[in-house]
Amino acid sequence: MENFKKITVTDIPRTELHDILNLTGAEISINTLPAGTSVPFSHYHKANEEIYGILNGAGTALLDGKNVKLAKGDWLRISPSVHRQFFAEENSDITYICIQVKENSLGAFTAADAEIIQ
């Protein structure tokens, strides 16, 4: 078994990468909401924060009752306890990546977790 895996994500409404890539430290999904639609439920998490990156389009996140406008290039971090629901604008699809990780679990990152090979 190789220590890496490459996939191609197609234009489907939701792709969860956890099982496809055998992820061990994060859940990542690619999501598209058609214009005028929404995630059909509000939710929160017990331990995991979520990071959202807007890849295309525009929409709104309803976060603890507050509307936050979203557009291509925006990034959003949400604490576990925040109630959240996502909506596409009436005239625009929205495509986003959602990265879910345990809050406060990052011990080292970037250069602190890297070994440079000459």
Tab-separated table of N, CA and C in Angstrom:
chain	number	residue	atom	x	y	z
A	1	MET	N	0.845	-1.184	0.000
A	1	MET	CA	0.000	0.000	0.000
A	1	MET	C	0.891	1.250	0.000
A	2	GLU	N	0.573	2.177	-0.878
A	2	GLU	CA	1.335	3.424	-0.967
A	2	GLU	C	0.936	4.379	0.158
A	3	ASN	N	1.816	5.300	0.465
A	3	ASN	CA	1.577	6.279	1.516
A	3	ASN	C	0.935	7.554	0.999
A	4	PHE	N	0.353	7.515	-0.175
A	4	PHE	CA	-0.379	8.655	-0.710
A	4	PHE	C	-1.500	8.128	-1.579
A	5	LYS	N	-2.475	8.982	-1.827
A	5	LYS	CA	-3.605	8.610	-2.683
A	5	LYS	C	-4.120	9.854	-3.366
A	6	LYS	N	-4.333	9.762	-4.674
A	6	LYS	CA	-4.863	10.872	-5.465
A	6	LYS	C	-6.227	10.484	-5.993
A	7	ILE	N	-7.169	11.432	-5.929
A	7	ILE	CA	-8.488	11.227	-6.519
A	7	ILE	C	-8.861	12.478	-7.307
A	8	THR	N	-9.902	12.359	-8.094
A	8	THR	CA	-10.464	13.504	-8.799
A	8	THR	C	-11.905	13.664	-8.332
A	9	VAL	N	-12.253	14.868	-7.919
A	9	VAL	CA	-13.606	15.152	-7.474
A	9	VAL	C	-14.399	15.667	-8.665
A	10	THR	N	-15.529	15.047	-8.910
A	10	THR	CA	-16.379	15.437	-10.034
A	10	THR	C	-17.463	16.398	-9.566
A	11	ASP	N	-18.279	16.833	-10.478
A	11	ASP	CA	-19.344	17.789	-10.179
A	11	ASP	C	-20.576	17.099	-9.610
A	12	ILE	N	-20.454	16.566	-8.395
A	12	ILE	CA	-21.617	16.017	-7.707
A	12	ILE	C	-21.886	16.899	-6.497
A	13	PRO	N	-23.100	16.883	-5.958
A	13	PRO	CA	-23.439	17.822	-4.887
A	13	PRO	C	-22.572	17.711	-3.627
A	14	ARG	N	-22.130	16.497	-3.282
A	14	ARG	CA	-21.339	16.336	-2.052
A	14	ARG	C	-20.380	15.155	-2.208
A	15	THR	N	-19.128	15.403	-1.892
A	15	THR	CA	-18.119	14.352	-1.876
A	15	THR	C	-17.431	14.381	-0.529
A	16	GLU	N	-17.528	13.293	0.235
A	16	GLU	CA	-16.830	13.174	1.506
A	16	GLU	C	-15.519	12.444	1.260
A	17	LEU	N	-14.421	13.036	1.697
A	17	LEU	CA	-13.097	12.493	1.389
A	17	LEU	C	-12.535	11.572	2.470
A	18	HIS	N	-13.185	11.491	3.624
A	18	HIS	CA	-12.666	10.688	4.731
A	18	HIS	C	-12.367	9.250	4.313
A	19	ASP	N	-13.359	8.552	3.795
A	19	ASP	CA	-13.167	7.146	3.402
A	19	ASP	C	-12.383	7.015	2.101
A	20	ILE	N	-12.640	7.906	1.143
A	20	ILE	CA	-11.992	7.811	-0.166
A	20	ILE	C	-10.472	7.953	-0.046
A	21	LEU	N	-10.014	8.873	0.813
A	21	LEU	CA	-8.577	9.120	0.962
A	21	LEU	C	-7.969	8.462	2.205
A	22	ASN	N	-8.796	7.724	2.955
A	22	ASN	CA	-8.328	7.079	4.193
A	22	ASN	C	-7.752	8.107	5.173
A	23	LEU	N	-8.467	9.206	5.376
A	23	LEU	CA	-8.008	10.265	6.273
A	23	LEU	C	-8.031	9.776	7.718
A	24	THR	N	-7.051	10.196	8.507
A	24	THR	CA	-6.965	9.775	9.908
A	24	THR	C	-7.040	10.941	10.889
A	25	GLY	N	-6.998	12.178	10.421
A	25	GLY	CA	-7.008	13.307	11.337
A	25	GLY	C	-7.994	14.392	10.987
A	26	ALA	N	-8.755	14.218	9.912
A	26	ALA	CA	-9.692	15.262	9.493
A	26	ALA	C	-10.805	14.644	8.655
A	27	GLU	N	-11.930	15.315	8.620
A	27	GLU	CA	-13.000	15.011	7.676
A	27	GLU	C	-13.068	16.190	6.732
A	28	ILE	N	-13.045	15.924	5.445
A	28	ILE	CA	-13.095	16.985	4.441
A	28	ILE	C	-14.190	16.626	3.446
A	29	SER	N	-15.006	17.606	3.106
A	29	SER	CA	-16.024	17.386	2.081
A	29	SER	C	-16.027	18.560	1.114
A	30	ILE	N	-16.408	18.268	-0.122
A	30	ILE	CA	-16.617	19.277	-1.157
A	30	ILE	C	-18.125	19.293	-1.405
A	31	ASN	N	-18.727	20.472	-1.341
A	31	ASN	CA	-20.181	20.589	-1.395
A	31	ASN	C	-20.609	21.653	-2.395
A	32	THR	N	-21.701	21.390	-3.107
A	32	THR	CA	-22.308	22.385	-3.980
A	32	THR	C	-23.800	22.461	-3.680
A	33	LEU	N	-24.254	23.678	-3.392
A	33	LEU	CA	-25.685	23.927	-3.238
A	33	LEU	C	-26.161	24.667	-4.475
A	34	PRO	N	-27.181	24.163	-5.171
A	34	PRO	CA	-27.728	24.888	-6.312
A	34	PRO	C	-28.356	26.214	-5.873
A	35	ALA	N	-28.424	27.153	-6.785
A	35	ALA	CA	-29.015	28.470	-6.511
A	35	ALA	C	-30.371	28.313	-5.835
A	36	GLY	N	-30.583	29.107	-4.787
A	36	GLY	CA	-31.865	29.120	-4.100
A	36	GLY	C	-32.112	27.973	-3.141
A	37	THR	N	-31.124	27.110	-2.902
A	37	THR	CA	-31.316	25.985	-1.985
A	37	THR	C	-30.455	26.164	-0.742
A	38	SER	N	-30.617	25.227	0.202
A	38	SER	CA	-29.849	25.284	1.437
A	38	SER	C	-29.562	23.883	1.937
A	39	VAL	N	-28.633	23.788	2.871
A	39	VAL	CA	-28.492	22.557	3.641
A	39	VAL	C	-29.802	22.436	4.416
A	40	PRO	N	-30.464	21.266	4.398
A	40	PRO	CA	-31.821	21.189	4.944
A	40	PRO	C	-31.917	21.146	6.467
A	41	PHE	N	-30.829	21.430	7.172
A	41	PHE	CA	-30.855	21.377	8.631
A	41	PHE	C	-29.784	22.304	9.206
A	42	SER	N	-29.996	22.715	10.435
A	42	SER	CA	-28.981	23.427	11.208
A	42	SER	C	-28.295	22.383	12.076
A	43	HIS	N	-27.001	22.605	12.383
A	43	HIS	CA	-26.303	21.642	13.231
A	43	HIS	C	-25.170	22.309	13.996
A	44	TYR	N	-24.631	21.600	14.956
A	44	TYR	CA	-23.418	22.000	15.666
A	44	TYR	C	-22.641	20.734	15.951
A	45	HIS	N	-21.452	20.880	16.503
A	45	HIS	CA	-20.623	19.718	16.807
A	45	HIS	C	-20.287	19.667	18.287
A	46	LYS	N	-19.955	18.483	18.760
A	46	LYS	CA	-19.573	18.294	20.155
A	46	LYS	C	-18.117	18.684	20.377
A	47	ALA	N	-17.221	18.319	19.445
A	47	ALA	CA	-15.786	18.542	19.660
A	47	ALA	C	-15.065	19.125	18.451
A	48	ASN	N	-15.669	19.081	17.271
A	48	ASN	CA	-14.958	19.462	16.049
A	48	ASN	C	-15.283	20.873	15.584
A	49	GLU	N	-14.211	21.641	15.303
A	49	GLU	CA	-14.388	22.918	14.630
A	49	GLU	C	-14.461	22.642	13.134
A	50	GLU	N	-15.043	23.566	12.398
A	50	GLU	CA	-15.108	23.436	10.944
A	50	GLU	C	-14.489	24.664	10.301
A	51	ILE	N	-13.791	24.413	9.192
A	51	ILE	CA	-13.208	25.471	8.384
A	51	ILE	C	-13.855	25.359	7.010
A	52	TYR	N	-14.443	26.446	6.540
A	52	TYR	CA	-15.105	26.467	5.238
A	52	TYR	C	-14.329	27.389	4.303
A	53	GLY	N	-14.093	26.927	3.089
A	53	GLY	CA	-13.502	27.747	2.046
A	53	GLY	C	-14.460	27.813	0.878
A	54	ILE	N	-14.821	29.010	0.460
A	54	ILE	CA	-15.769	29.172	-0.644
A	54	ILE	C	-14.980	29.114	-1.948
A	55	LEU	N	-15.241	28.075	-2.739
A	55	LEU	CA	-14.519	27.842	-3.990
A	55	LEU	C	-15.146	28.556	-5.172
A	56	ASN	N	-16.475	28.739	-5.120
A	56	ASN	CA	-17.175	29.360	-6.241
A	56	ASN	C	-18.565	29.802	-5.783
A	57	GLY	N	-19.073	30.840	-6.390
A	57	GLY	CA	-20.438	31.273	-6.135
A	57	GLY	C	-20.581	32.150	-4.912
A	58	ALA	N	-21.826	32.222	-4.410
A	58	ALA	CA	-22.134	33.089	-3.276
A	58	ALA	C	-23.287	32.512	-2.468
A	59	GLY	N	-23.313	32.876	-1.201
A	59	GLY	CA	-24.372	32.403	-0.324
A	59	GLY	C	-24.291	33.071	1.025
A	60	THR	N	-24.956	32.441	1.990
A	60	THR	CA	-25.024	32.956	3.345
A	60	THR	C	-24.870	31.802	4.322
A	61	ALA	N	-24.153	32.064	5.414
A	61	ALA	CA	-24.119	31.125	6.533
A	61	ALA	C	-24.932	31.749	7.656
A	62	LEU	N	-25.844	30.977	8.226
A	62	LEU	CA	-26.598	31.417	9.395
A	62	LEU	C	-25.863	30.831	10.602
A	63	LEU	N	-25.195	31.697	11.386
A	63	LEU	CA	-24.336	31.286	12.495
A	63	LEU	C	-24.888	31.847	13.800
A	64	ASP	N	-25.445	30.972	14.635
A	64	ASP	CA	-26.072	31.401	15.891
A	64	ASP	C	-27.027	32.565	15.664
A	65	GLY	N	-27.824	32.484	14.596
A	65	GLY	CA	-28.831	33.492	14.300
A	65	GLY	C	-28.335	34.694	13.522
A	66	LYS	N	-27.028	34.746	13.219
A	66	LYS	CA	-26.461	35.882	12.477
A	66	LYS	C	-26.169	35.461	11.046
A	67	ASN	N	-26.618	36.261	10.061
A	67	ASN	CA	-26.339	35.994	8.654
A	67	ASN	C	-24.961	36.530	8.276
A	68	VAL	N	-24.135	35.649	7.714
A	68	VAL	CA	-22.796	36.025	7.261
A	68	VAL	C	-22.732	35.766	5.763
A	69	LYS	N	-22.564	36.826	4.974
A	69	LYS	CA	-22.477	36.700	3.519
A	69	LYS	C	-21.173	36.001	3.138
A	70	LEU	N	-21.245	35.128	2.141
A	70	LEU	CA	-20.091	34.369	1.674
A	70	LEU	C	-19.948	34.501	0.162
A	71	ALA	N	-18.699	34.596	-0.303
A	71	ALA	CA	-18.414	34.668	-1.739
A	71	ALA	C	-17.080	33.986	-2.011
A	72	LYS	N	-16.843	33.682	-3.271
A	72	LYS	CA	-15.616	33.021	-3.695
A	72	LYS	C	-14.401	33.685	-3.051
A	73	GLY	N	-13.532	32.856	-2.476
A	73	GLY	CA	-12.325	33.347	-1.832
A	73	GLY	C	-12.447	33.535	-0.329
A	74	ASP	N	-13.667	33.527	0.210
A	74	ASP	CA	-13.858	33.676	1.648
A	74	ASP	C	-13.515	32.383	2.376
A	75	TRP	N	-12.975	32.531	3.589
A	75	TRP	CA	-12.692	31.411	4.487
A	75	TRP	C	-13.329	31.725	5.829
A	76	LEU	N	-13.830	30.691	6.482
A	76	LEU	CA	-14.595	30.866	7.705
A	76	LEU	C	-14.265	29.726	8.660
A	77	ARG	N	-13.897	30.057	9.905
A	77	ARG	CA	-13.699	29.052	10.950
A	77	ARG	C	-14.860	29.156	11.928
A	78	ILE	N	-15.430	28.003	12.293
A	78	ILE	CA	-16.585	27.976	13.177
A	78	ILE	C	-16.294	27.057	14.365
A	79	SER	N	-16.462	27.588	15.589
A	79	SER	CA	-16.298	26.789	16.806
A	79	SER	C	-17.349	25.686	16.851
A	80	PRO	N	-17.051	24.592	17.558
A	80	PRO	CA	-17.996	23.463	17.585
A	80	PRO	C	-19.413	23.833	18.009
A	81	SER	N	-19.578	24.655	19.042
A	81	SER	CA	-20.907	24.899	19.616
A	81	SER	C	-21.791	25.825	18.791
A	82	VAL	N	-21.246	26.470	17.768
A	82	VAL	CA	-22.027	27.408	16.955
A	82	VAL	C	-23.048	26.645	16.100
A	83	HIS	N	-24.307	27.058	16.166
A	83	HIS	CA	-25.346	26.477	15.301
A	83	HIS	C	-25.153	27.064	13.912
A	84	ARG	N	-25.149	26.184	12.900
A	84	ARG	CA	-24.829	26.635	11.544
A	84	ARG	C	-25.743	26.010	10.507
A	85	GLN	N	-26.004	26.785	9.458
A	85	GLN	CA	-26.757	26.321	8.293
A	85	GLN	C	-26.321	27.177	7.110
A	86	PHE	N	-26.226	26.561	5.924
A	86	PHE	CA	-25.707	27.245	4.739
A	86	PHE	C	-26.762	27.341	3.654
A	87	PHE	N	-26.748	28.496	2.941
A	87	PHE	CA	-27.721	28.810	1.906
A	87	PHE	C	-27.003	29.330	0.668
A	88	ALA	N	-27.443	28.912	-0.513
A	88	ALA	CA	-26.973	29.502	-1.769
A	88	ALA	C	-27.825	30.723	-2.075
A	89	GLU	N	-27.221	31.727	-2.714
A	89	GLU	CA	-27.989	32.896	-3.144
A	89	GLU	C	-29.063	32.452	-4.142
A	90	GLU	N	-30.089	33.253	-4.296
A	90	GLU	CA	-31.181	32.919	-5.221
A	90	GLU	C	-30.695	32.769	-6.663
A	91	ASN	N	-29.668	33.526	-7.047
A	91	ASN	CA	-29.208	33.516	-8.437
A	91	ASN	C	-27.804	32.925	-8.600
A	92	SER	N	-27.314	32.181	-7.592
A	92	SER	CA	-25.955	31.655	-7.673
A	92	SER	C	-25.816	30.347	-6.900
A	93	ASP	N	-25.222	29.353	-7.548
A	93	ASP	CA	-24.789	28.168	-6.816
A	93	ASP	C	-23.695	28.605	-5.846
A	94	ILE	N	-23.401	27.760	-4.864
A	94	ILE	CA	-22.233	27.973	-4.013
A	94	ILE	C	-21.520	26.633	-3.850
A	95	THR	N	-20.228	26.639	-4.073
A	95	THR	CA	-19.401	25.448	-3.895
A	95	THR	C	-18.372	25.750	-2.827
A	96	TYR	N	-18.262	24.853	-1.857
A	96	TYR	CA	-17.345	25.093	-0.745
A	96	TYR	C	-16.701	23.795	-0.264
A	97	ILE	N	-15.547	23.963	0.349
A	97	ILE	CA	-14.863	22.864	1.005
A	97	ILE	C	-15.102	23.022	2.494
A	98	CYS	N	-15.362	21.926	3.180
A	98	CYS	CA	-15.526	21.932	4.625
A	98	CYS	C	-14.484	21.000	5.222
A	99	ILE	N	-13.665	21.530	6.118
A	99	ILE	CA	-12.636	20.753	6.794
A	99	ILE	C	-13.031	20.686	8.260
A	100	GLN	N	-13.170	19.475	8.765
A	100	GLN	CA	-13.607	19.275	10.144
A	100	GLN	C	-12.482	18.603	10.926
A	101	VAL	N	-12.051	19.251	12.016
A	101	VAL	CA	-10.974	18.713	12.858
A	101	VAL	C	-11.322	18.963	14.321
A	102	LYS	N	-10.740	18.162	15.204
A	102	LYS	CA	-10.976	18.345	16.626
A	102	LYS	C	-10.379	19.669	17.076
A	103	GLU	N	-11.184	20.477	17.742
A	103	GLU	CA	-10.732	21.779	18.215
A	103	GLU	C	-9.544	21.616	19.169
A	104	ASN	N	-8.544	22.480	19.021
A	104	ASN	CA	-7.343	22.506	19.863
A	104	ASN	C	-6.475	21.250	19.743
A	105	SER	N	-6.556	20.534	18.634
A	105	SER	CA	-5.781	19.305	18.486
A	105	SER	C	-4.464	19.494	17.732
A	106	LEU	N	-4.240	20.649	17.135
A	106	LEU	CA	-3.042	20.866	16.329
A	106	LEU	C	-1.842	21.106	17.242
A	107	GLY	N	-0.875	20.185	17.197
A	107	GLY	CA	0.302	20.300	18.049
A	107	GLY	C	1.445	21.034	17.387
A	108	ALA	N	1.641	20.801	16.123
A	108	ALA	CA	2.697	21.463	15.357
A	108	ALA	C	2.196	21.618	13.934
A	109	PHE	N	2.722	22.612	13.221
A	109	PHE	CA	2.272	22.835	11.857
A	109	PHE	C	3.384	23.430	11.027
A	110	THR	N	3.238	23.365	9.724
A	110	THR	CA	4.154	23.897	8.728
A	110	THR	C	5.596	23.552	9.083
A	111	ALA	N	6.464	24.516	9.268
A	111	ALA	CA	7.889	24.261	9.483
A	111	ALA	C	8.155	23.507	10.789
A	112	ALA	N	7.348	23.710	11.823
A	112	ALA	CA	7.566	23.020	13.097
A	112	ALA	C	7.309	21.523	12.997
A	113	ASP	N	6.536	21.102	12.004
A	113	ASP	CA	6.234	19.687	11.822
A	113	ASP	C	6.957	19.100	10.618
A	114	ALA	N	7.840	19.843	10.007
A	114	ALA	CA	8.515	19.394	8.778
A	114	ALA	C	9.979	19.055	9.058
A	115	GLU	N	10.474	18.102	8.301
A	115	GLU	CA	11.909	17.794	8.262
A	115	GLU	C	12.361	18.068	6.849
A	116	ILE	N	13.307	18.984	6.691
A	116	ILE	CA	13.825	19.354	5.358
A	116	ILE	C	14.804	18.276	4.900
A	117	ILE	N	14.602	17.795	3.687
A	117	ILE	CA	15.478	16.787	3.079
A	117	ILE	C	16.313	17.456	2.012
A	118	GLN	N	17.616	17.354	2.135
A	118	GLN	CA	18.536	17.989	1.170
A	118	GLN	C	18.671	17.140	-0.077
